[in-house]
Amino acid sequence: MDRLLDAIAAIGRGTLGAARMCGRITLFALDGVSQIVRPPFYPRMVGRALAEIGYFSLPVVALTAIFTGMVLALQSATGLARFSAESQIASLVVLSVTRELGPVLAGLMVAGRAGAAMAAELGTMRVTDQIDALTTLSTNPMKYLVAPRLLAGAIALPLLVVVADILGVLGGYIIATLKLGFNGHVHLNNTLDFLETQDVVSGLVKAAVFGFLVALMGCYNGYNSKGGAQGVGSATTAAVVSASILILAFDYVLTEIFFIR
Amino acid sequence: MSAPANGTVPKLRIRGLKKAFGPKQVLDGIDLDIPAGTSLVVIGGSGSGKSVLIKCVLGLIEPDEGTIELDGKNLLAMDRKGRERAVATMGMLFQNGALFDSLPVWQNVAFGLLARGRIRRAEARQRADAVLAQVGLAPSVGDLWPSELSGGMQKRVGLARAIAASPDLLFFDEPTTGLDPIMGAVIDGLIVDVVRRLGSTAIAITHDMASASRIADSVAMLHKGQIIWQGGPEALMSSGNPIVDQFTHGRREGPITMELRR
């Protein structure tokens, strides 16, 4: 009986802890968003965050997208051959890339690269008193450090996903034409015929949400890191893991909203 | 507003300040008066709550109880804007410098001026060079990055940043920690100079007795969350208080060691 009560108590403590953390993250996000729209503004910090999240993540996102498109074309060729539906390769690749793989893979890549960097930078600033120093210099750290990153995350990831969509489709095109022997013109026509505006828009909206989540988890974990190097390391790991899980969870929610009627 | 017996309002008055972190009572009823234009040095062992005390005044930590009056106005009763205005009159030299490593030295020094929108960038650069000169650094140092500076230079830049906006109230957290004795004396000299030149009130925390003697107009010892002794720097090494004497002379045997052994 005691063991059962202990187990129930442990579950209760865990649930309360998770609820507290959700509450803290939500309040942090609300504070960060409210700082985006209230002056003073820090365009230099937004530009710097855009470069960090967007420009410097471009190579890794581009490589991921092009190889994903290539693999998708190869896999769908072998799979669709069983139903004599190889002509559907173009539509399968473009829908998969624009709706799902573009935003999700770009989000995961950016979480691993830029999200980790944000958590490490803010964590180091926290443990070396730089965040306290900002406050003593009449600067709100949420406004100066967090708000520009949240805004940049929501802007940069859709731009990256546009590139990822194009390169993913290009990867499929390369395999379809050069390896599988499809006519390039027909493949391109099939790609465009099956693509609807909503496919691209939904992917870009997902990307904006994922970009915000990556920045939020990077900032939240870094901003609240404790201790020395170990604390910063833990914050960095937590930022990547939590952002990755949230991307997948929100992907389901957004897919439900966009496509399930 | 509360005034002392002689009728003058101290620059900073702290009453009954308490702060606990979980079960640990770090500050346990601090009372302090710091008259305008004077320098108070707070000494005490590691973990005695010295840094927590000044972080409470700066609004970086919210105390559990007590009042902190700046020029007779309770900081803890102010709204956010009022508190921000009050903090804007303060400057802080952090223990490790806390320089922003993503900005060059001159932008570190001028950060507060730019943040408050007082001046343009070109003027800020000129002002930064002038303040760097006040702490004995050449204008060319302004183009370096914090990672390129030695410990002593980082302290000087941190000091320059703290005084750039000519604050009324200055805080120094372990200003000589990690420096050799000569550089420590140089930093102490700079602190005394700038405090005198600005006419500011200063609070320094340290466990370097030589530094305390050089900087202080008065010294307070913080032990177990309370001020257990306060006096002039000339009385520091012969206070008559066994805890203070043990601490200032660095003796292994005494009430502090006995408490640790228990």
mmCIF file of N, CA, C and O in Angstrom, chain A residues 44 48 125 128-130 132-139 144, chain B residues 55 60 87-88 94 96 98-101 111 115-116 121 161:
data_model
loop_
_atom_site.group_PDB
_atom_site.id
_atom_site.type_symbol
_atom_site.label_atom_id
_atom_site.label_comp_id
_atom_site.label_asym_id
_atom_site.label_seq_id
_atom_site.Cartn_x
_atom_site.Cartn_y
_atom_site.Cartn_z
ATOM 1 N N ARG A 44 19.476 46.291 -34.529
ATOM 2 C CA ARG A 44 20.780 45.631 -34.695
ATOM 3 C C ARG A 44 20.757 44.215 -34.126
ATOM 4 O O ARG A 44 21.337 43.287 -34.694
ATOM 5 N N ARG A 48 21.281 40.787 -36.120
ATOM 6 C CA ARG A 48 22.304 39.816 -35.705
ATOM 7 C C ARG A 48 21.675 38.419 -35.510
ATOM 8 O O ARG A 48 22.227 37.406 -35.939
ATOM 9 N N MET A 125 26.177 34.239 -20.559
ATOM 10 C CA MET A 125 25.918 35.604 -20.079
ATOM 11 C C MET A 125 25.310 35.578 -18.682
ATOM 12 O O MET A 125 25.629 36.431 -17.848
ATOM 13 N N THR A 128 28.053 34.575 -16.044
ATOM 14 C CA THR A 128 29.135 35.559 -15.896
ATOM 15 C C THR A 128 28.584 36.955 -15.555
ATOM 16 O O THR A 128 29.293 37.951 -15.717
ATOM 17 N N ASP A 129 27.343 37.009 -15.095
ATOM 18 C CA ASP A 129 26.719 38.266 -14.623
ATOM 19 C C ASP A 129 26.455 39.279 -15.728
ATOM 20 O O ASP A 129 26.127 40.433 -15.439
ATOM 21 N N GLN A 130 26.601 38.893 -16.992
ATOM 22 C CA GLN A 130 26.376 39.874 -18.059
ATOM 23 C C GLN A 130 24.905 40.280 -18.142
ATOM 24 O O GLN A 130 24.592 41.421 -18.504
ATOM 25 N N ASP A 132 22.819 40.430 -15.539
ATOM 26 C CA ASP A 132 22.628 41.390 -14.443
ATOM 27 C C ASP A 132 23.214 42.746 -14.826
ATOM 28 O O ASP A 132 22.647 43.800 -14.499
ATOM 29 N N ALA A 133 24.355 42.707 -15.515
ATOM 30 C CA ALA A 133 24.997 43.968 -15.924
ATOM 31 C C ALA A 133 24.072 44.767 -16.846
ATOM 32 O O ALA A 133 24.009 45.997 -16.755
ATOM 33 N N LEU A 134 23.347 44.082 -17.723
ATOM 34 C CA LEU A 134 22.401 44.776 -18.607
ATOM 35 C C LEU A 134 21.377 45.558 -17.784
ATOM 36 O O LEU A 134 21.080 46.713 -18.079
ATOM 37 N N THR A 135 20.850 44.895 -16.742
ATOM 38 C CA THR A 135 19.835 45.553 -15.905
ATOM 39 C C THR A 135 20.411 46.804 -15.255
ATOM 40 O O THR A 135 19.739 47.837 -15.184
ATOM 41 N N THR A 136 21.669 46.712 -14.790
ATOM 42 C CA THR A 136 22.258 47.886 -14.130
ATOM 43 C C THR A 136 22.554 49.005 -15.128
ATOM 44 O O THR A 136 22.836 50.123 -14.728
ATOM 45 N N LEU A 137 22.517 48.674 -16.426
ATOM 46 C CA LEU A 137 22.773 49.690 -17.454
ATOM 47 C C LEU A 137 21.471 50.107 -18.145
ATOM 48 O O LEU A 137 21.453 50.428 -19.342
ATOM 49 N N SER A 138 20.383 50.067 -17.372
ATOM 50 C CA SER A 138 19.072 50.552 -17.848
ATOM 51 C C SER A 138 18.578 49.822 -19.083
ATOM 52 O O SER A 138 17.943 50.418 -19.954
ATOM 53 N N THR A 139 18.904 48.549 -19.195
ATOM 54 C CA THR A 139 18.470 47.773 -20.353
ATOM 55 C C THR A 139 17.732 46.530 -19.861
ATOM 56 O O THR A 139 18.273 45.764 -19.067
ATOM 57 N N TYR A 144 16.247 43.184 -24.794
ATOM 58 C CA TYR A 144 17.505 43.284 -25.541
ATOM 59 C C TYR A 144 17.975 41.914 -26.061
ATOM 60 O O TYR A 144 18.496 41.827 -27.171
ATOM 61 N N LYS B 55 22.927 43.179 -4.632
ATOM 62 C CA LYS B 55 21.973 42.819 -5.697
ATOM 63 C C LYS B 55 20.547 43.195 -5.282
ATOM 64 O O LYS B 55 19.718 43.516 -6.132
ATOM 65 N N LEU B 60 18.274 43.414 -8.531
ATOM 66 C CA LEU B 60 18.527 42.154 -9.243
ATOM 67 C C LEU B 60 17.969 40.968 -8.467
ATOM 68 O O LEU B 60 17.734 39.906 -9.025
ATOM 69 N N VAL B 87 17.567 52.989 -10.542
ATOM 70 C CA VAL B 87 18.723 52.145 -10.894
ATOM 71 C C VAL B 87 19.613 52.866 -11.919
ATOM 72 O O VAL B 87 20.831 52.666 -11.936
ATOM 73 N N ALA B 88 18.994 53.732 -12.739
ATOM 74 C CA ALA B 88 19.782 54.479 -13.732
ATOM 75 C C ALA B 88 20.766 55.441 -13.080
ATOM 76 O O ALA B 88 21.701 55.902 -13.726
ATOM 77 N N PHE B 94 31.237 44.662 -11.591
ATOM 78 C CA PHE B 94 31.036 43.271 -11.198
ATOM 79 C C PHE B 94 32.372 42.586 -10.909
ATOM 80 O O PHE B 94 33.426 43.008 -11.397
ATOM 81 N N ASN B 96 33.763 39.793 -11.880
ATOM 82 C CA ASN B 96 34.580 39.312 -13.002
ATOM 83 C C ASN B 96 34.527 40.299 -14.180
ATOM 84 O O ASN B 96 34.867 39.929 -15.299
ATOM 85 N N ALA B 98 32.163 41.228 -15.985
ATOM 86 C CA ALA B 98 30.868 41.047 -16.689
ATOM 87 C C ALA B 98 30.791 41.890 -17.953
ATOM 88 O O ALA B 98 29.752 42.476 -18.258
ATOM 89 N N LEU B 99 31.910 41.978 -18.679
ATOM 90 C CA LEU B 99 31.888 42.739 -19.935
ATOM 91 C C LEU B 99 31.131 41.935 -20.986
ATOM 92 O O LEU B 99 31.195 40.702 -20.991
ATOM 93 N N PHE B 100 30.439 42.638 -21.878
ATOM 94 C CA PHE B 100 29.685 41.959 -22.935
ATOM 95 C C PHE B 100 30.681 41.501 -24.000
ATOM 96 O O PHE B 100 31.251 42.330 -24.714
ATOM 97 N N ASP B 101 30.871 40.189 -24.102
ATOM 98 C CA ASP B 101 31.939 39.715 -24.989
ATOM 99 C C ASP B 101 31.568 39.785 -26.465
ATOM 100 O O ASP B 101 32.412 39.547 -27.321
ATOM 101 N N PHE B 111 27.777 51.608 -23.291
ATOM 102 C CA PHE B 111 26.505 50.884 -23.400
ATOM 103 C C PHE B 111 25.360 51.598 -22.676
ATOM 104 O O PHE B 111 24.271 51.783 -23.234
ATOM 105 N N ALA B 115 22.068 53.081 -24.302
ATOM 106 C CA ALA B 115 20.791 52.473 -23.907
ATOM 107 C C ALA B 115 19.815 53.525 -23.415
ATOM 108 O O ALA B 115 18.616 53.431 -23.645
ATOM 109 N N ARG B 116 20.336 54.534 -22.737
ATOM 110 C CA ARG B 116 19.453 55.589 -22.226
ATOM 111 C C ARG B 116 19.147 56.627 -23.290
ATOM 112 O O ARG B 116 18.431 57.597 -23.032
ATOM 113 N N ARG B 121 26.041 57.623 -31.583
ATOM 114 C CA ARG B 121 27.158 56.682 -31.540
ATOM 115 C C ARG B 121 28.516 57.381 -31.638
ATOM 116 O O ARG B 121 29.459 57.001 -30.950
ATOM 117 N N ARG B 161 32.959 51.443 -17.502
ATOM 118 C CA ARG B 161 31.543 51.278 -17.830
ATOM 119 C C ARG B 161 30.646 51.724 -16.672
ATOM 120 O O ARG B 161 29.601 52.346 -16.886
#
